[in-house]
Amino acid sequence: PEALGLFAFNYRGFASSGQSDVTSLDGTPFALRTRLDVNQVGFDFGTLPYSFAPHWDISGRIGVALADVFFDNRAVSALQTLYASNNFYGAGPHGRIDVRRHIGLLPGLDLFGRGDLTILVGQIHQRFREGDLQFDGSTMNGAFVERRTQTVPVFNLQAGLSYTPPSLSNWRFSAGYEFEQWWSVGQMPVSDSRGQFNTNGVFLRAAVNF
């Protein structure tokens, strides 16, 4: 029954990569390639919208999330190859609040905002490799690995407009702005780098309930 709420299973992911030419501090030119890959799944229990004031609705979700975040850098010059990678995988609690304000100018038109917080606890696994070309044509290689247990907070914020056509009540179209921040994905005690990153931009979304 609707009064008991809902269960939701979610998957989301994105990937990004880039290439550029860079110069080291001693003037050596390198070809640099970077990659970022994020995968996240969640299982939540959610409440249906509750009208806490005229024209205002609120709903929420609480559950667990699992995530895997991988990024690396590979720099290649005529005499040297440098590689560094960071892989974080963890799980933890997840919560979300949705607030909606009905606009009377057009039936089905709403303002909405969403706040989403996840606290992940897991393992950071970092790899570093270096290959140097020797005068005799051979290559000398070196590598080392670091591991650490780390807590990674993730915050997501969305805001915008949504519209549900009166004749298609199970459809909802929305547009707005989204910002997301990941903290301490690559933090190690001996380094000032924390490996945090954020994404932001506009979105268009169509959803159907059945």
mmCIF file of the C-alpha atoms, coordinates in Angstrom:
data_MODEL
# 
_entry.id   MODEL 
# 
loop_
_atom_site.group_PDB 
_atom_site.id 
_atom_site.type_symbol 
_atom_site.label_atom_id 
_atom_site.label_alt_id 
_atom_site.label_comp_id 
_atom_site.label_asym_id 
_atom_site.label_entity_id 
_atom_site.label_seq_id 
_atom_site.pdbx_PDB_ins_code 
_atom_site.Cartn_x 
_atom_site.Cartn_y 
_atom_site.Cartn_z 
_atom_site.occupancy 
_atom_site.B_iso_or_equiv 
_atom_site.pdbx_formal_charge 
_atom_site.auth_seq_id 
_atom_site.auth_comp_id 
_atom_site.auth_asym_id 
_atom_site.auth_atom_id 
_atom_site.pdbx_PDB_model_num 
ATOM 1   C CA . PRO A 1 1   ? 0.000  0.000  0.000   1.00 0.00 ? 1   PRO A CA 1 
ATOM 2   C CA . GLU A 1 2   ? 1.117  3.548  -0.731  1.00 0.00 ? 2   GLU A CA 1 
ATOM 3   C CA . ALA A 1 3   ? 1.150  4.541  2.944   1.00 0.00 ? 3   ALA A CA 1 
ATOM 4   C CA . LEU A 1 4   ? 3.980  2.063  3.615   1.00 0.00 ? 4   LEU A CA 1 
ATOM 5   C CA . GLY A 1 5   ? 6.471  3.778  1.289   1.00 0.00 ? 5   GLY A CA 1 
ATOM 6   C CA . LEU A 1 6   ? 8.770  2.212  -1.304  1.00 0.00 ? 6   LEU A CA 1 
ATOM 7   C CA . PHE A 1 7   ? 12.010 0.357  -1.912  1.00 0.00 ? 7   PHE A CA 1 
ATOM 8   C CA . ALA A 1 8   ? 14.438 1.587  -4.574  1.00 0.00 ? 8   ALA A CA 1 
ATOM 9   C CA . PHE A 1 9   ? 17.506 0.068  -6.201  1.00 0.00 ? 9   PHE A CA 1 
ATOM 10  C CA . ASN A 1 10  ? 19.740 2.566  -8.013  1.00 0.00 ? 10  ASN A CA 1 
ATOM 11  C CA . TYR A 1 11  ? 22.814 2.475  -10.228 1.00 0.00 ? 11  TYR A CA 1 
ATOM 12  C CA . ARG A 1 12  ? 24.729 5.444  -11.527 1.00 0.00 ? 12  ARG A CA 1 
ATOM 13  C CA . GLY A 1 13  ? 28.119 5.908  -13.114 1.00 0.00 ? 13  GLY A CA 1 
ATOM 14  C CA . PHE A 1 14  ? 30.214 8.177  -15.292 1.00 0.00 ? 14  PHE A CA 1 
ATOM 15  C CA . ALA A 1 15  ? 33.614 8.171  -16.947 1.00 0.00 ? 15  ALA A CA 1 
ATOM 16  C CA . SER A 1 16  ? 35.951 10.890 -18.169 1.00 0.00 ? 16  SER A CA 1 
ATOM 17  C CA . SER A 1 17  ? 39.346 10.942 -19.855 1.00 0.00 ? 17  SER A CA 1 
ATOM 18  C CA . GLY A 1 18  ? 41.710 13.476 -21.372 1.00 0.00 ? 18  GLY A CA 1 
ATOM 19  C CA . GLN A 1 19  ? 45.097 13.917 -23.010 1.00 0.00 ? 19  GLN A CA 1 
ATOM 20  C CA . SER A 1 20  ? 47.500 16.850 -23.117 1.00 0.00 ? 20  SER A CA 1 
ATOM 21  C CA . ASP A 1 21  ? 51.158 17.768 -23.555 1.00 0.00 ? 21  ASP A CA 1 
ATOM 22  C CA . VAL A 1 22  ? 52.884 18.918 -20.358 1.00 0.00 ? 22  VAL A CA 1 
ATOM 23  C CA . THR A 1 23  ? 56.385 19.965 -19.318 1.00 0.00 ? 23  THR A CA 1 
ATOM 24  C CA . SER A 1 24  ? 58.149 18.810 -16.166 1.00 0.00 ? 24  SER A CA 1 
ATOM 25  C CA . LEU A 1 25  ? 60.055 21.158 -13.847 1.00 0.00 ? 25  LEU A CA 1 
ATOM 26  C CA . ASP A 1 26  ? 63.325 20.391 -15.644 1.00 0.00 ? 26  ASP A CA 1 
ATOM 27  C CA . GLY A 1 27  ? 61.800 21.209 -19.052 1.00 0.00 ? 27  GLY A CA 1 
ATOM 28  C CA . THR A 1 28  ? 61.201 17.634 -20.264 1.00 0.00 ? 28  THR A CA 1 
ATOM 29  C CA . PRO A 1 29  ? 58.084 17.322 -22.460 1.00 0.00 ? 29  PRO A CA 1 
ATOM 30  C CA . PHE A 1 30  ? 55.611 14.564 -21.555 1.00 0.00 ? 30  PHE A CA 1 
ATOM 31  C CA . ALA A 1 31  ? 52.437 13.240 -23.164 1.00 0.00 ? 31  ALA A CA 1 
ATOM 32  C CA . LEU A 1 32  ? 49.904 13.004 -20.328 1.00 0.00 ? 32  LEU A CA 1 
ATOM 33  C CA . ARG A 1 33  ? 46.749 10.859 -20.245 1.00 0.00 ? 33  ARG A CA 1 
ATOM 34  C CA . THR A 1 34  ? 44.259 10.983 -17.353 1.00 0.00 ? 34  THR A CA 1 
ATOM 35  C CA . ARG A 1 35  ? 41.147 8.895  -16.632 1.00 0.00 ? 35  ARG A CA 1 
ATOM 36  C CA . LEU A 1 36  ? 38.322 8.907  -14.080 1.00 0.00 ? 36  LEU A CA 1 
ATOM 37  C CA . ASP A 1 37  ? 35.719 6.146  -13.673 1.00 0.00 ? 37  ASP A CA 1 
ATOM 38  C CA . VAL A 1 38  ? 32.949 6.157  -11.019 1.00 0.00 ? 38  VAL A CA 1 
ATOM 39  C CA . ASN A 1 39  ? 30.357 3.432  -10.334 1.00 0.00 ? 39  ASN A CA 1 
ATOM 40  C CA . GLN A 1 40  ? 27.811 3.556  -7.501  1.00 0.00 ? 40  GLN A CA 1 
ATOM 41  C CA . VAL A 1 41  ? 24.862 1.366  -6.473  1.00 0.00 ? 41  VAL A CA 1 
ATOM 42  C CA . GLY A 1 42  ? 22.350 1.912  -3.673  1.00 0.00 ? 42  GLY A CA 1 
ATOM 43  C CA . PHE A 1 43  ? 19.409 0.264  -1.979  1.00 0.00 ? 43  PHE A CA 1 
ATOM 44  C CA . ASP A 1 44  ? 16.965 2.562  -0.150  1.00 0.00 ? 44  ASP A CA 1 
ATOM 45  C CA . PHE A 1 45  ? 13.687 2.631  1.719   1.00 0.00 ? 45  PHE A CA 1 
ATOM 46  C CA . GLY A 1 46  ? 11.725 5.788  0.859   1.00 0.00 ? 46  GLY A CA 1 
ATOM 47  C CA . THR A 1 47  ? 8.654  7.650  2.035   1.00 0.00 ? 47  THR A CA 1 
ATOM 48  C CA . LEU A 1 48  ? 6.007  8.969  -0.306  1.00 0.00 ? 48  LEU A CA 1 
ATOM 49  C CA . PRO A 1 49  ? 5.550  12.776 -0.545  1.00 0.00 ? 49  PRO A CA 1 
ATOM 50  C CA . TYR A 1 50  ? 4.027  14.350 2.571   1.00 0.00 ? 50  TYR A CA 1 
ATOM 51  C CA . SER A 1 51  ? 2.329  17.774 2.440   1.00 0.00 ? 51  SER A CA 1 
ATOM 52  C CA . PHE A 1 52  ? 3.715  19.643 5.444   1.00 0.00 ? 52  PHE A CA 1 
ATOM 53  C CA . ALA A 1 53  ? 2.265  23.013 4.304   1.00 0.00 ? 53  ALA A CA 1 
ATOM 54  C CA . PRO A 1 54  ? -0.036 24.293 1.537   1.00 0.00 ? 54  PRO A CA 1 
ATOM 55  C CA . HIS A 1 55  ? 1.632  23.670 -1.868  1.00 0.00 ? 55  HIS A CA 1 
ATOM 56  C CA . TRP A 1 56  ? 4.690  22.074 -0.203  1.00 0.00 ? 56  TRP A CA 1 
ATOM 57  C CA . ASP A 1 57  ? 5.685  18.372 -0.275  1.00 0.00 ? 57  ASP A CA 1 
ATOM 58  C CA . ILE A 1 58  ? 8.607  16.568 1.342   1.00 0.00 ? 58  ILE A CA 1 
ATOM 59  C CA . SER A 1 59  ? 9.887  13.011 1.007   1.00 0.00 ? 59  SER A CA 1 
ATOM 60  C CA . GLY A 1 60  ? 13.006 11.131 2.016   1.00 0.00 ? 60  GLY A CA 1 
ATOM 61  C CA . ARG A 1 61  ? 15.079 8.009  1.557   1.00 0.00 ? 61  ARG A CA 1 
ATOM 62  C CA . ILE A 1 62  ? 17.508 6.104  3.759   1.00 0.00 ? 62  ILE A CA 1 
ATOM 63  C CA . GLY A 1 63  ? 19.609 3.095  2.869   1.00 0.00 ? 63  GLY A CA 1 
ATOM 64  C CA . VAL A 1 64  ? 23.077 1.851  1.955   1.00 0.00 ? 64  VAL A CA 1 
ATOM 65  C CA . ALA A 1 65  ? 25.388 2.594  -0.976  1.00 0.00 ? 65  ALA A CA 1 
ATOM 66  C CA . LEU A 1 66  ? 28.453 0.950  -2.510  1.00 0.00 ? 66  LEU A CA 1 
ATOM 67  C CA . ALA A 1 67  ? 30.909 2.762  -4.753  1.00 0.00 ? 67  ALA A CA 1 
ATOM 68  C CA . ASP A 1 68  ? 34.074 2.169  -6.754  1.00 0.00 ? 68  ASP A CA 1 
ATOM 69  C CA . VAL A 1 69  ? 36.181 5.164  -7.881  1.00 0.00 ? 69  VAL A CA 1 
ATOM 70  C CA . PHE A 1 70  ? 39.227 4.751  -10.103 1.00 0.00 ? 70  PHE A CA 1 
ATOM 71  C CA . PHE A 1 71  ? 41.508 7.415  -11.560 1.00 0.00 ? 71  PHE A CA 1 
ATOM 72  C CA . ASP A 1 72  ? 44.998 7.295  -13.030 1.00 0.00 ? 72  ASP A CA 1 
ATOM 73  C CA . ASN A 1 73  ? 47.672 9.358  -14.782 1.00 0.00 ? 73  ASN A CA 1 
ATOM 74  C CA . ARG A 1 74  ? 50.212 8.165  -17.334 1.00 0.00 ? 74  ARG A CA 1 
ATOM 75  C CA . ALA A 1 75  ? 53.025 10.480 -18.493 1.00 0.00 ? 75  ALA A CA 1 
ATOM 76  C CA . VAL A 1 76  ? 55.388 9.400  -21.277 1.00 0.00 ? 76  VAL A CA 1 
ATOM 77  C CA . SER A 1 77  ? 58.561 11.118 -22.539 1.00 0.00 ? 77  SER A CA 1 
ATOM 78  C CA . ALA A 1 78  ? 61.346 9.923  -24.820 1.00 0.00 ? 78  ALA A CA 1 
ATOM 79  C CA . LEU A 1 79  ? 63.320 8.475  -21.884 1.00 0.00 ? 79  LEU A CA 1 
ATOM 80  C CA . GLN A 1 80  ? 60.806 7.936  -19.103 1.00 0.00 ? 80  GLN A CA 1 
ATOM 81  C CA . THR A 1 81  ? 57.309 6.576  -18.359 1.00 0.00 ? 81  THR A CA 1 
ATOM 82  C CA . LEU A 1 82  ? 55.510 7.545  -15.146 1.00 0.00 ? 82  LEU A CA 1 
ATOM 83  C CA . TYR A 1 83  ? 52.249 5.971  -13.980 1.00 0.00 ? 83  TYR A CA 1 
ATOM 84  C CA . ALA A 1 84  ? 50.093 6.515  -10.888 1.00 0.00 ? 84  ALA A CA 1 
ATOM 85  C CA . SER A 1 85  ? 46.639 5.105  -10.097 1.00 0.00 ? 85  SER A CA 1 
ATOM 86  C CA . ASN A 1 86  ? 44.157 5.359  -7.235  1.00 0.00 ? 86  ASN A CA 1 
ATOM 87  C CA . ASN A 1 87  ? 41.294 2.939  -6.619  1.00 0.00 ? 87  ASN A CA 1 
ATOM 88  C CA . PHE A 1 88  ? 38.774 3.417  -3.804  1.00 0.00 ? 88  PHE A CA 1 
ATOM 89  C CA . TYR A 1 89  ? 35.976 0.957  -3.052  1.00 0.00 ? 89  TYR A CA 1 
ATOM 90  C CA . GLY A 1 90  ? 33.697 1.244  -0.049  1.00 0.00 ? 90  GLY A CA 1 
ATOM 91  C CA . ALA A 1 91  ? 30.186 1.128  1.363   1.00 0.00 ? 91  ALA A CA 1 
ATOM 92  C CA . GLY A 1 92  ? 28.150 3.059  3.901   1.00 0.00 ? 92  GLY A CA 1 
ATOM 93  C CA . PRO A 1 93  ? 24.877 4.763  4.838   1.00 0.00 ? 93  PRO A CA 1 
ATOM 94  C CA . HIS A 1 94  ? 22.979 6.972  2.432   1.00 0.00 ? 94  HIS A CA 1 
ATOM 95  C CA . GLY A 1 95  ? 20.196 9.535  2.980   1.00 0.00 ? 95  GLY A CA 1 
ATOM 96  C CA . ARG A 1 96  ? 18.181 11.858 0.746   1.00 0.00 ? 96  ARG A CA 1 
ATOM 97  C CA . ILE A 1 97  ? 15.651 14.655 1.215   1.00 0.00 ? 97  ILE A CA 1 
ATOM 98  C CA . ASP A 1 98  ? 13.371 15.930 -1.576  1.00 0.00 ? 98  ASP A CA 1 
ATOM 99  C CA . VAL A 1 99  ? 11.371 19.156 -1.238  1.00 0.00 ? 99  VAL A CA 1 
ATOM 100 C CA . ARG A 1 100 ? 8.819  20.278 -3.817  1.00 0.00 ? 100 ARG A CA 1 
ATOM 101 C CA . ARG A 1 101 ? 6.826  23.537 -4.161  1.00 0.00 ? 101 ARG A CA 1 
ATOM 102 C CA . HIS A 1 102 ? 3.756  23.467 -6.402  1.00 0.00 ? 102 HIS A CA 1 
ATOM 103 C CA . ILE A 1 103 ? 3.394  26.531 -8.640  1.00 0.00 ? 103 ILE A CA 1 
ATOM 104 C CA . GLY A 1 104 ? -0.179 27.647 -9.206  1.00 0.00 ? 104 GLY A CA 1 
ATOM 105 C CA . LEU A 1 105 ? 0.486  29.295 -12.581 1.00 0.00 ? 105 LEU A CA 1 
ATOM 106 C CA . LEU A 1 106 ? 0.364  25.940 -14.403 1.00 0.00 ? 106 LEU A CA 1 
ATOM 107 C CA . PRO A 1 107 ? -1.069 22.641 -13.125 1.00 0.00 ? 107 PRO A CA 1 
ATOM 108 C CA . GLY A 1 108 ? 1.716  20.104 -12.700 1.00 0.00 ? 108 GLY A CA 1 
ATOM 109 C CA . LEU A 1 109 ? 4.567  22.660 -12.581 1.00 0.00 ? 109 LEU A CA 1 
ATOM 110 C CA . ASP A 1 110 ? 6.825  22.470 -9.497  1.00 0.00 ? 110 ASP A CA 1 
ATOM 111 C CA . LEU A 1 111 ? 10.003 23.894 -8.059  1.00 0.00 ? 111 LEU A CA 1 
ATOM 112 C CA . PHE A 1 112 ? 12.146 21.174 -6.465  1.00 0.00 ? 112 PHE A CA 1 
ATOM 113 C CA . GLY A 1 113 ? 15.318 20.719 -4.466  1.00 0.00 ? 113 GLY A CA 1 
ATOM 114 C CA . ARG A 1 114 ? 17.189 17.586 -3.434  1.00 0.00 ? 114 ARG A CA 1 
ATOM 115 C CA . GLY A 1 115 ? 19.993 16.993 -0.948  1.00 0.00 ? 115 GLY A CA 1 
ATOM 116 C CA . ASP A 1 116 ? 21.815 13.666 -0.958  1.00 0.00 ? 116 ASP A CA 1 
ATOM 117 C CA . LEU A 1 117 ? 24.542 12.556 1.509   1.00 0.00 ? 117 LEU A CA 1 
ATOM 118 C CA . THR A 1 118 ? 26.544 9.309  1.517   1.00 0.00 ? 118 THR A CA 1 
ATOM 119 C CA . ILE A 1 119 ? 29.304 8.297  3.957   1.00 0.00 ? 119 ILE A CA 1 
ATOM 120 C CA . LEU A 1 120 ? 31.511 5.575  2.461   1.00 0.00 ? 120 LEU A CA 1 
ATOM 121 C CA . VAL A 1 121 ? 34.118 3.597  4.408   1.00 0.00 ? 121 VAL A CA 1 
ATOM 122 C CA . GLY A 1 122 ? 36.537 1.492  2.409   1.00 0.00 ? 122 GLY A CA 1 
ATOM 123 C CA . GLN A 1 123 ? 40.010 0.846  1.067   1.00 0.00 ? 123 GLN A CA 1 
ATOM 124 C CA . ILE A 1 124 ? 42.278 3.127  -0.956  1.00 0.00 ? 124 ILE A CA 1 
ATOM 125 C CA . HIS A 1 125 ? 44.701 1.216  -3.174  1.00 0.00 ? 125 HIS A CA 1 
ATOM 126 C CA . GLN A 1 126 ? 47.412 3.292  -4.897  1.00 0.00 ? 126 GLN A CA 1 
ATOM 127 C CA . ARG A 1 127 ? 50.005 2.062  -7.419  1.00 0.00 ? 127 ARG A CA 1 
ATOM 128 C CA . PHE A 1 128 ? 53.058 3.937  -8.683  1.00 0.00 ? 128 PHE A CA 1 
ATOM 129 C CA . ARG A 1 129 ? 55.410 2.809  -11.477 1.00 0.00 ? 129 ARG A CA 1 
ATOM 130 C CA . GLU A 1 130 ? 58.425 4.350  -13.207 1.00 0.00 ? 130 GLU A CA 1 
ATOM 131 C CA . GLY A 1 131 ? 60.318 3.107  -16.240 1.00 0.00 ? 131 GLY A CA 1 
ATOM 132 C CA . ASP A 1 132 ? 63.625 4.691  -17.320 1.00 0.00 ? 132 ASP A CA 1 
ATOM 133 C CA . LEU A 1 133 ? 65.342 3.996  -20.660 1.00 0.00 ? 133 LEU A CA 1 
ATOM 134 C CA . GLN A 1 134 ? 69.031 3.141  -20.174 1.00 0.00 ? 134 GLN A CA 1 
ATOM 135 C CA . PHE A 1 135 ? 71.957 3.934  -22.501 1.00 0.00 ? 135 PHE A CA 1 
ATOM 136 C CA . ASP A 1 136 ? 72.150 0.288  -23.643 1.00 0.00 ? 136 ASP A CA 1 
ATOM 137 C CA . GLY A 1 137 ? 68.488 0.335  -24.719 1.00 0.00 ? 137 GLY A CA 1 
ATOM 138 C CA . SER A 1 138 ? 67.180 -1.622 -21.735 1.00 0.00 ? 138 SER A CA 1 
ATOM 139 C CA . THR A 1 139 ? 64.549 -0.278 -19.333 1.00 0.00 ? 139 THR A CA 1 
ATOM 140 C CA . MET A 1 140 ? 64.906 -0.015 -15.559 1.00 0.00 ? 140 MET A CA 1 
ATOM 141 C CA . ASN A 1 141 ? 61.545 -0.280 -13.764 1.00 0.00 ? 141 ASN A CA 1 
ATOM 142 C CA . GLY A 1 142 ? 60.465 0.507  -10.234 1.00 0.00 ? 142 GLY A CA 1 
ATOM 143 C CA . ALA A 1 143 ? 57.091 0.307  -8.470  1.00 0.00 ? 143 ALA A CA 1 
ATOM 144 C CA . PHE A 1 144 ? 55.447 0.495  -5.071  1.00 0.00 ? 144 PHE A CA 1 
ATOM 145 C CA . VAL A 1 145 ? 51.925 0.157  -3.646  1.00 0.00 ? 145 VAL A CA 1 
ATOM 146 C CA . GLU A 1 146 ? 50.087 1.907  -0.801  1.00 0.00 ? 146 GLU A CA 1 
ATOM 147 C CA . ARG A 1 147 ? 46.856 0.921  0.951   1.00 0.00 ? 147 ARG A CA 1 
ATOM 148 C CA . ARG A 1 148 ? 44.726 2.630  3.560   1.00 0.00 ? 148 ARG A CA 1 
ATOM 149 C CA . THR A 1 149 ? 41.230 2.500  5.080   1.00 0.00 ? 149 THR A CA 1 
ATOM 150 C CA . GLN A 1 150 ? 39.491 5.844  4.524   1.00 0.00 ? 150 GLN A CA 1 
ATOM 151 C CA . THR A 1 151 ? 36.117 7.533  5.122   1.00 0.00 ? 151 THR A CA 1 
ATOM 152 C CA . VAL A 1 152 ? 34.799 9.311  2.007   1.00 0.00 ? 152 VAL A CA 1 
ATOM 153 C CA . PRO A 1 153 ? 31.805 11.704 2.279   1.00 0.00 ? 153 PRO A CA 1 
ATOM 154 C CA . VAL A 1 154 ? 29.807 12.337 -0.906  1.00 0.00 ? 154 VAL A CA 1 
ATOM 155 C CA . PHE A 1 155 ? 27.314 15.208 -1.214  1.00 0.00 ? 155 PHE A CA 1 
ATOM 156 C CA . ASN A 1 156 ? 24.923 15.808 -4.108  1.00 0.00 ? 156 ASN A CA 1 
ATOM 157 C CA . LEU A 1 157 ? 22.642 18.830 -4.561  1.00 0.00 ? 157 LEU A CA 1 
ATOM 158 C CA . GLN A 1 158 ? 19.987 19.319 -7.264  1.00 0.00 ? 158 GLN A CA 1 
ATOM 159 C CA . ALA A 1 159 ? 17.525 22.150 -7.886  1.00 0.00 ? 159 ALA A CA 1 
ATOM 160 C CA . GLY A 1 160 ? 15.247 23.080 -10.763 1.00 0.00 ? 160 GLY A CA 1 
ATOM 161 C CA . LEU A 1 161 ? 11.780 22.862 -12.331 1.00 0.00 ? 161 LEU A CA 1 
ATOM 162 C CA . SER A 1 162 ? 9.640  19.797 -13.019 1.00 0.00 ? 162 SER A CA 1 
ATOM 163 C CA . TYR A 1 163 ? 6.415  19.319 -14.967 1.00 0.00 ? 163 TYR A CA 1 
ATOM 164 C CA . THR A 1 164 ? 3.825  16.515 -14.875 1.00 0.00 ? 164 THR A CA 1 
ATOM 165 C CA . PRO A 1 165 ? 1.246  16.761 -17.686 1.00 0.00 ? 165 PRO A CA 1 
ATOM 166 C CA . PRO A 1 166 ? -2.296 16.434 -16.261 1.00 0.00 ? 166 PRO A CA 1 
ATOM 167 C CA . SER A 1 167 ? -3.176 13.888 -18.962 1.00 0.00 ? 167 SER A CA 1 
ATOM 168 C CA . LEU A 1 168 ? 0.008  11.833 -18.283 1.00 0.00 ? 168 LEU A CA 1 
ATOM 169 C CA . SER A 1 169 ? 0.207  11.711 -14.507 1.00 0.00 ? 169 SER A CA 1 
ATOM 170 C CA . ASN A 1 170 ? 2.804  8.921  -14.494 1.00 0.00 ? 170 ASN A CA 1 
ATOM 171 C CA . TRP A 1 171 ? 5.308  11.038 -16.490 1.00 0.00 ? 171 TRP A CA 1 
ATOM 172 C CA . ARG A 1 172 ? 7.547  13.758 -15.060 1.00 0.00 ? 172 ARG A CA 1 
ATOM 173 C CA . PHE A 1 173 ? 9.931  16.034 -16.979 1.00 0.00 ? 173 PHE A CA 1 
ATOM 174 C CA . SER A 1 174 ? 12.533 18.084 -15.142 1.00 0.00 ? 174 SER A CA 1 
ATOM 175 C CA . ALA A 1 175 ? 15.454 20.413 -15.786 1.00 0.00 ? 175 ALA A CA 1 
ATOM 176 C CA . GLY A 1 176 ? 17.888 22.014 -13.375 1.00 0.00 ? 176 GLY A CA 1 
ATOM 177 C CA . TYR A 1 177 ? 21.389 22.267 -11.951 1.00 0.00 ? 177 TYR A CA 1 
ATOM 178 C CA . GLU A 1 178 ? 23.383 19.566 -10.165 1.00 0.00 ? 178 GLU A CA 1 
ATOM 179 C CA . PHE A 1 179 ? 26.518 19.782 -8.003  1.00 0.00 ? 179 PHE A CA 1 
ATOM 180 C CA . GLU A 1 180 ? 28.361 16.833 -6.468  1.00 0.00 ? 180 GLU A CA 1 
ATOM 181 C CA . GLN A 1 181 ? 31.483 16.666 -4.290  1.00 0.00 ? 181 GLN A CA 1 
ATOM 182 C CA . TRP A 1 182 ? 33.614 13.641 -3.307  1.00 0.00 ? 182 TRP A CA 1 
ATOM 183 C CA . TRP A 1 183 ? 36.100 14.156 -0.465  1.00 0.00 ? 183 TRP A CA 1 
ATOM 184 C CA . SER A 1 184 ? 39.328 12.293 0.448   1.00 0.00 ? 184 SER A CA 1 
ATOM 185 C CA . VAL A 1 185 ? 39.115 9.628  -2.280  1.00 0.00 ? 185 VAL A CA 1 
ATOM 186 C CA . GLY A 1 186 ? 42.925 9.402  -2.453  1.00 0.00 ? 186 GLY A CA 1 
ATOM 187 C CA . GLN A 1 187 ? 44.121 10.744 0.915   1.00 0.00 ? 187 GLN A CA 1 
ATOM 188 C CA . MET A 1 188 ? 47.255 9.214  2.383   1.00 0.00 ? 188 MET A CA 1 
ATOM 189 C CA . PRO A 1 189 ? 48.883 10.231 5.703   1.00 0.00 ? 189 PRO A CA 1 
ATOM 190 C CA . VAL A 1 190 ? 52.289 11.060 4.127   1.00 0.00 ? 190 VAL A CA 1 
ATOM 191 C CA . SER A 1 191 ? 50.867 13.220 1.308   1.00 0.00 ? 191 SER A CA 1 
ATOM 192 C CA . ASP A 1 192 ? 49.092 16.569 1.090   1.00 0.00 ? 192 ASP A CA 1 
ATOM 193 C CA . SER A 1 193 ? 46.989 15.272 -1.810  1.00 0.00 ? 193 SER A CA 1 
ATOM 194 C CA . ARG A 1 194 ? 43.463 14.155 -0.905  1.00 0.00 ? 194 ARG A CA 1 
ATOM 195 C CA . GLY A 1 195 ? 42.219 13.139 -4.360  1.00 0.00 ? 195 GLY A CA 1 
ATOM 196 C CA . GLN A 1 196 ? 38.916 14.947 -4.012  1.00 0.00 ? 196 GLN A CA 1 
ATOM 197 C CA . PHE A 1 197 ? 36.867 15.979 -7.054  1.00 0.00 ? 197 PHE A CA 1 
ATOM 198 C CA . ASN A 1 198 ? 33.512 17.486 -7.961  1.00 0.00 ? 198 ASN A CA 1 
ATOM 199 C CA . THR A 1 199 ? 31.122 17.513 -10.896 1.00 0.00 ? 199 THR A CA 1 
ATOM 200 C CA . ASN A 1 200 ? 28.527 20.121 -11.788 1.00 0.00 ? 200 ASN A CA 1 
ATOM 201 C CA . GLY A 1 201 ? 26.284 21.089 -14.678 1.00 0.00 ? 201 GLY A CA 1 
ATOM 202 C CA . VAL A 1 202 ? 22.743 21.314 -15.992 1.00 0.00 ? 202 VAL A CA 1 
ATOM 203 C CA . PHE A 1 203 ? 20.538 18.281 -16.611 1.00 0.00 ? 203 PHE A CA 1 
ATOM 204 C CA . LEU A 1 204 ? 17.373 17.309 -18.495 1.00 0.00 ? 204 LEU A CA 1 
ATOM 205 C CA . ARG A 1 205 ? 15.430 14.297 -17.217 1.00 0.00 ? 205 ARG A CA 1 
ATOM 206 C CA . ALA A 1 206 ? 12.337 12.327 -18.154 1.00 0.00 ? 206 ALA A CA 1 
ATOM 207 C CA . ALA A 1 207 ? 10.917 9.792  -15.667 1.00 0.00 ? 207 ALA A CA 1 
ATOM 208 C CA . VAL A 1 208 ? 7.961  7.420  -15.826 1.00 0.00 ? 208 VAL A CA 1 
ATOM 209 C CA . ASN A 1 209 ? 6.358  5.660  -12.855 1.00 0.00 ? 209 ASN A CA 1 
ATOM 210 C CA . PHE A 1 210 ? 4.610  2.311  -13.325 1.00 0.00 ? 210 PHE A CA 1 
# 
